[in-house]
mmCIF file of C-alpha atoms in Angstrom:
data_model
loop_
_atom_site.group_PDB
_atom_site.id
_atom_site.type_symbol
_atom_site.label_atom_id
_atom_site.label_comp_id
_atom_site.label_asym_id
_atom_site.label_seq_id
_atom_site.Cartn_x
_atom_site.Cartn_y
_atom_site.Cartn_z
ATOM 1 C CA MET A 1 72.750 65.227 149.485
ATOM 2 C CA GLU A 2 71.911 68.086 147.129
ATOM 3 C CA ALA A 3 74.574 70.270 148.752
ATOM 4 C CA VAL A 4 77.211 67.556 148.339
ATOM 5 C CA GLN A 5 76.209 66.981 144.730
ATOM 6 C CA ALA A 6 76.270 70.723 143.976
ATOM 7 C CA ALA A 7 79.699 71.043 145.557
ATOM 8 C CA CYS A 8 81.080 68.101 143.567
ATOM 9 C CA CYS A 9 79.625 69.434 140.315
ATOM 10 C CA SER A 10 81.128 72.846 141.041
ATOM 11 C CA ALA A 11 84.471 71.198 141.669
ATOM 12 C CA TRP A 12 84.128 69.311 138.377
ATOM 13 C CA HIS A 13 83.519 72.529 136.451
ATOM 14 C CA ALA A 14 86.379 74.235 138.247
ATOM 15 C CA ALA A 15 88.681 71.406 137.230
ATOM 16 C CA GLN A 16 87.635 71.783 133.599
ATOM 17 C CA VAL A 17 88.187 75.556 133.638
ATOM 18 C CA ALA A 18 91.509 75.387 135.436
ATOM 19 C CA VAL A 19 93.458 72.564 133.846
ATOM 20 C CA PRO A 20 96.759 73.581 135.450
ATOM 21 C CA ALA A 21 95.147 73.271 138.866
ATOM 22 C CA GLY A 22 93.897 69.808 137.962
ATOM 23 C CA SER A 23 97.364 68.851 136.765
ATOM 24 C CA ALA A 24 98.778 70.079 140.057
ATOM 25 C CA GLY A 25 96.326 67.807 141.864
ATOM 26 C CA VAL A 26 97.466 64.841 139.813
ATOM 27 C CA SER A 27 101.074 65.746 140.549
ATOM 28 C CA GLY A 28 100.288 65.833 144.253
ATOM 29 C CA CYS A 29 98.564 62.454 144.043
ATOM 30 C CA ALA A 30 101.524 60.985 142.170
ATOM 31 C CA GLY A 31 103.856 62.432 144.804
ATOM 32 C CA VAL A 32 101.926 60.802 147.630
ATOM 33 C CA VAL A 33 101.909 57.460 145.825
ATOM 34 C CA ALA A 34 105.638 57.806 145.180
ATOM 35 C CA LEU A 35 106.361 58.497 148.858
ATOM 36 C CA VAL A 36 104.337 55.469 149.962
ATOM 37 C CA VAL A 37 106.043 53.184 147.450
ATOM 38 C CA CYS A 38 109.432 54.632 148.352
ATOM 39 C CA ALA A 39 108.857 53.951 152.051
ATOM 40 C CA ILE A 40 107.653 50.390 151.395
ATOM 41 C CA ALA A 41 110.560 49.689 149.051
ATOM 42 C CA PHE A 42 113.077 51.131 151.497
ATOM 43 C CA VAL A 43 111.739 48.923 154.292
ATOM 44 C CA GLY A 44 111.964 45.949 151.956
ATOM 45 C CA PHE A 45 115.553 46.734 151.015
ATOM 46 C CA LEU A 46 116.507 46.975 154.697
ATOM 47 C CA PHE A 47 116.563 43.192 154.748
ATOM 48 C CA ALA A 48 118.630 42.889 151.574
ATOM 49 C CA GLU A 49 122.200 41.767 152.143
ATOM 50 C CA GLY A 50 125.308 42.850 150.331
ATOM 51 C CA ILE A 51 124.198 46.391 149.422
ATOM 52 C CA THR A 52 125.084 49.731 150.964
ATOM 53 C CA TRP A 53 122.708 52.276 152.497
ATOM 54 C CA GLY A 54 123.140 54.473 149.457
ATOM 55 C CA GLU A 55 122.113 51.609 147.193
ATOM 56 C CA ARG A 56 119.069 50.926 149.363
ATOM 57 C CA VAL A 57 117.962 54.552 149.016
ATOM 58 C CA ALA A 58 118.637 54.503 145.279
ATOM 59 C CA PHE A 59 116.636 51.305 144.724
ATOM 60 C CA ALA A 60 113.728 52.674 146.795
ATOM 61 C CA ALA A 61 113.749 55.922 144.791
ATOM 62 C CA MET A 62 113.794 53.975 141.513
ATOM 63 C CA SER A 63 110.801 51.904 142.643
ATOM 64 C CA ALA A 64 108.911 55.066 143.564
ATOM 65 C CA ALA A 65 109.697 56.685 140.209
ATOM 66 C CA MET A 66 108.537 53.599 138.309
ATOM 67 C CA VAL A 67 105.113 53.950 139.964
ATOM 68 C CA ALA A 68 104.797 57.750 140.105
ATOM 69 C CA VAL A 69 105.576 58.413 136.439
ATOM 70 C CA PRO A 70 102.729 56.239 135.043
ATOM 71 C CA VAL A 71 100.300 57.672 137.631
ATOM 72 C CA LEU A 72 101.274 61.204 136.650
ATOM 73 C CA PHE A 73 101.053 60.444 132.943
ATOM 74 C CA LEU A 74 97.691 58.686 133.076
ATOM 75 C CA GLY A 75 96.164 61.264 135.414
ATOM 76 C CA SER A 76 97.292 64.189 133.276
ATOM 77 C CA ARG A 77 96.088 62.441 130.135
ATOM 78 C CA ASP A 78 92.600 61.961 131.606
ATOM 79 C CA ILE A 79 92.381 65.573 132.749
ATOM 80 C CA ILE A 80 93.448 66.909 129.358
ATOM 81 C CA ARG A 81 91.124 64.540 127.510
ATOM 82 C CA ASN A 82 88.116 65.433 129.666
ATOM 83 C CA TYR A 83 88.862 69.135 129.381
ATOM 84 C CA SER A 84 89.158 68.934 125.598
ATOM 85 C CA THR A 85 85.954 66.912 125.325
ATOM 86 C CA MET A 86 84.034 69.288 127.584
ATOM 87 C CA GLN A 87 85.186 72.344 125.661
ATOM 88 C CA ALA A 88 84.395 70.759 122.290
ATOM 89 C CA VAL A 89 80.872 69.761 123.360
ATOM 90 C CA ARG A 90 80.255 73.133 124.989
ATOM 91 C CA SER A 91 81.367 75.011 121.869
ATOM 92 C CA GLU A 92 79.133 72.844 119.713
ATOM 93 C CA LEU A 93 76.137 73.443 121.980
ATOM 94 C CA LEU A 94 76.689 77.203 122.054
ATOM 95 C CA SER A 95 76.738 77.271 118.255
ATOM 96 C CA ARG A 96 73.325 75.633 118.003
ATOM 97 C CA SER A 97 70.057 77.495 117.519
ATOM 98 C CA GLU A 98 68.027 78.257 120.621
ATOM 99 C CA VAL A 99 65.037 76.019 121.312
ATOM 100 C CA SER A 100 62.331 77.168 123.719
ATOM 101 C CA ASN A 101 60.726 74.798 126.195
ATOM 102 C CA GLU A 102 57.551 74.808 124.134
ATOM 103 C CA ASP A 103 59.345 73.826 120.940
ATOM 104 C CA PHE A 104 61.462 71.332 122.845
ATOM 105 C CA LEU A 105 58.382 69.510 124.143
ATOM 106 C CA SER A 106 56.283 69.821 120.982
ATOM 107 C CA SER A 107 58.788 68.041 118.735
ATOM 108 C CA ARG A 108 57.362 64.667 119.831
ATOM 109 C CA PRO A 109 55.230 63.202 122.624
ATOM 110 C CA CYS A 110 56.740 62.346 125.992
ATOM 111 C CA ALA A 111 55.474 60.558 129.096
ATOM 112 C CA ASP A 112 56.711 63.111 131.662
ATOM 113 C CA ALA A 113 57.307 66.625 130.330
ATOM 114 C CA ALA A 114 58.443 68.020 133.680
ATOM 115 C CA LEU A 115 61.077 65.324 134.134
ATOM 116 C CA LEU A 116 62.256 65.771 130.551
ATOM 117 C CA LEU A 117 62.758 69.496 131.139
ATOM 118 C CA GLU A 118 64.616 68.772 134.383
ATOM 119 C CA THR A 119 66.895 66.437 132.439
ATOM 120 C CA ARG A 120 67.489 69.156 129.883
ATOM 121 C CA GLU A 121 68.266 71.641 132.665
ATOM 122 C CA ALA A 122 70.736 69.253 134.301
ATOM 123 C CA ILE A 123 72.550 68.642 131.006
ATOM 124 C CA SER A 124 72.811 72.370 130.363
ATOM 125 C CA GLY A 125 74.205 72.865 133.852
ATOM 126 C CA PHE A 126 76.792 70.140 133.366
ATOM 127 C CA PHE A 127 78.108 71.713 130.174
ATOM 128 C CA ASP A 128 77.604 75.270 131.487
ATOM 129 C CA VAL A 129 75.361 76.403 128.632
ATOM 130 C CA PRO A 130 71.859 77.924 128.603
ATOM 131 C CA PRO A 131 69.066 75.299 128.551
ATOM 132 C CA VAL A 132 67.777 76.717 125.254
ATOM 133 C CA LYS A 133 70.981 75.453 123.623
ATOM 134 C CA VAL A 134 70.183 71.843 124.515
ATOM 135 C CA GLY A 135 68.021 70.478 121.703
ATOM 136 C CA ARG A 136 65.955 67.342 121.900
ATOM 137 C CA ASP A 137 67.663 65.867 118.839
ATOM 138 C CA LEU A 138 71.058 65.642 120.581
ATOM 139 C CA HIS A 139 72.644 62.202 120.648
ATOM 140 C CA LEU A 140 74.100 61.308 124.013
ATOM 141 C CA VAL A 141 77.154 59.550 122.612
ATOM 142 C CA ARG A 142 77.856 61.345 119.333
ATOM 143 C CA ASP A 143 76.970 64.890 120.410
ATOM 144 C CA LEU A 144 77.394 64.937 124.192
ATOM 145 C CA CYS A 145 80.174 62.318 124.474
ATOM 146 C CA VAL A 146 78.682 60.972 127.711
ATOM 147 C CA VAL A 147 80.709 57.756 127.530
ATOM 148 C CA ARG A 148 83.969 59.716 127.627
ATOM 149 C CA LEU A 149 82.715 61.971 130.412
ATOM 150 C CA ASP A 150 81.432 59.234 132.685
ATOM 151 C CA PRO A 151 81.179 58.899 135.651
ATOM 152 C CA ALA A 152 81.077 62.697 136.113
ATOM 153 C CA PHE A 153 78.128 63.013 133.720
ATOM 154 C CA GLN A 154 76.071 60.452 135.616
ATOM 155 C CA PHE A 155 76.899 61.914 139.003
ATOM 156 C CA CYS A 156 76.116 65.520 138.096
ATOM 157 C CA VAL A 157 73.213 65.018 135.691
ATOM 158 C CA VAL A 158 71.418 61.924 136.989
ATOM 159 C CA GLN A 159 71.790 62.925 140.631
ATOM 160 C CA ALA A 160 70.598 66.463 139.855
ATOM 161 C CA VAL A 161 67.433 65.222 138.165
ATOM 162 C CA ILE A 162 66.657 62.741 140.944
ATOM 163 C CA ALA A 163 67.245 65.423 143.585
ATOM 164 C CA SER A 164 64.845 67.756 141.766
ATOM 165 C CA GLN A 165 62.037 65.248 142.255
ATOM 166 C CA GLY A 166 62.185 65.482 146.050
ATOM 167 C CA VAL A 167 62.779 61.773 146.587
ATOM 168 C CA ALA A 168 64.772 60.470 149.526
ATOM 169 C CA PRO A 169 68.269 59.392 148.421
ATOM 170 C CA LYS A 170 68.730 55.650 148.161
ATOM 171 C CA PRO A 171 71.445 53.479 146.610
ATOM 172 C CA PHE A 172 70.819 52.737 142.951
ATOM 173 C CA THR A 173 72.612 51.549 139.855
ATOM 174 C CA PHE A 174 72.623 53.405 136.570
ATOM 175 C CA SER A 175 74.277 52.997 133.198
ATOM 176 C CA VAL A 176 74.225 55.088 130.045
ATOM 177 C CA ALA A 177 74.886 51.990 127.961
ATOM 178 C CA GLY A 178 72.252 51.705 125.247
ATOM 179 C CA LEU A 179 70.889 55.219 125.812
ATOM 180 C CA GLU A 180 70.916 57.441 122.744
ATOM 181 C CA SER A 181 68.617 60.424 123.262
ATOM 182 C CA ILE A 182 67.663 62.811 126.030
ATOM 183 C CA ASP A 183 64.291 61.053 126.043
ATOM 184 C CA ASP A 184 66.050 57.746 126.720
ATOM 185 C CA LEU A 185 68.011 59.311 129.561
ATOM 186 C CA SER A 186 64.901 60.855 131.090
ATOM 187 C CA THR A 187 63.025 57.551 130.843
ATOM 188 C CA ALA A 188 65.908 55.681 132.472
ATOM 189 C CA ILE A 189 66.009 58.202 135.332
ATOM 190 C CA GLN A 190 62.244 57.874 135.706
ATOM 191 C CA GLY A 191 62.715 54.130 136.092
ATOM 192 C CA VAL A 192 65.224 54.708 138.891
ATOM 193 C CA ILE A 193 62.836 57.068 140.676
ATOM 194 C CA HIS A 194 59.949 54.614 140.387
ATOM 195 C CA GLY A 195 62.238 51.933 141.791
ATOM 196 C CA PHE A 196 62.529 53.940 144.996
ATOM 197 C CA GLY A 197 58.903 53.133 145.777
ATOM 198 C CA PRO A 198 55.931 55.327 146.760
ATOM 199 C CA GLN A 199 57.266 56.231 150.230
ATOM 200 C CA SER A 200 60.436 57.962 149.044
ATOM 201 C CA VAL A 201 59.528 61.615 149.503
ATOM 202 C CA SER A 202 62.411 63.476 151.111
ATOM 203 C CA ASP A 203 61.915 64.802 154.644
ATOM 204 C CA ASP A 204 62.667 68.381 153.565
ATOM 205 C CA GLN A 205 59.861 68.275 151.000
ATOM 206 C CA PRO A 206 56.341 69.195 152.267
ATOM 207 C CA ASN A 207 53.766 66.462 152.079
ATOM 208 C CA ALA A 208 50.920 66.991 149.636
#
C-alpha cells in the first residue's frame, strides 16, 4: 500500500513539474475516446440509408471530434490549473520563515504531537518543500488551496499520515470540508485511524 501510494505521489509531482507531458497524456486520452466514439458512430451509420460510404466516415469523424475536443480542453485546463496552483502555493511556502518542530508544537496545545508532525511532514512532501516551511498557522483552503487540489491532496497527504501509523489499510471515507487548520486535518485523520479499531496494526509492523 505504501509503495503504491509513494508511486502515485511521485507521479503526481512529475505531472506538476512536466506540464507538457501531462498535456500529452490528456491528448492521448482524448485520442482514445475519439477512436471509440468514431467506431461506435461508424457502426451506427452503417444502418443509415441514403448516404454514401464517404458520408458515413465523415459523420463518424465529426461525432468523434465533438467528443474529443471538449475532453482535450477540459483535461488540459485541469492540468494547467493544478500546476499553477501547486506552483503558487509552493512559492508562498518557500517564502515563509522557517519554523522548527519545537516552535511548531509550542504555539498551542495539541492532543497528539507525533501525528501532528507527521501531518506536517506529509504536507511538506506534497508541495515539495522542507517541513520547516510549513507553519501551524496555515489555512488549508486560503493558503494551501486543498479544495482545488483534491483528490490528489487527500490521497497523498491523508494516506501518507495513515501509513506512517502502521495501521492495516482499510476502506474509509474522508472529506476536507469544514477543515481549516493543520490541527483540524490531523484531528480528522486521527478519527479515521481510531475508526479502524484496536486490531489494525499492519502485519509488517512488529508487535509491541
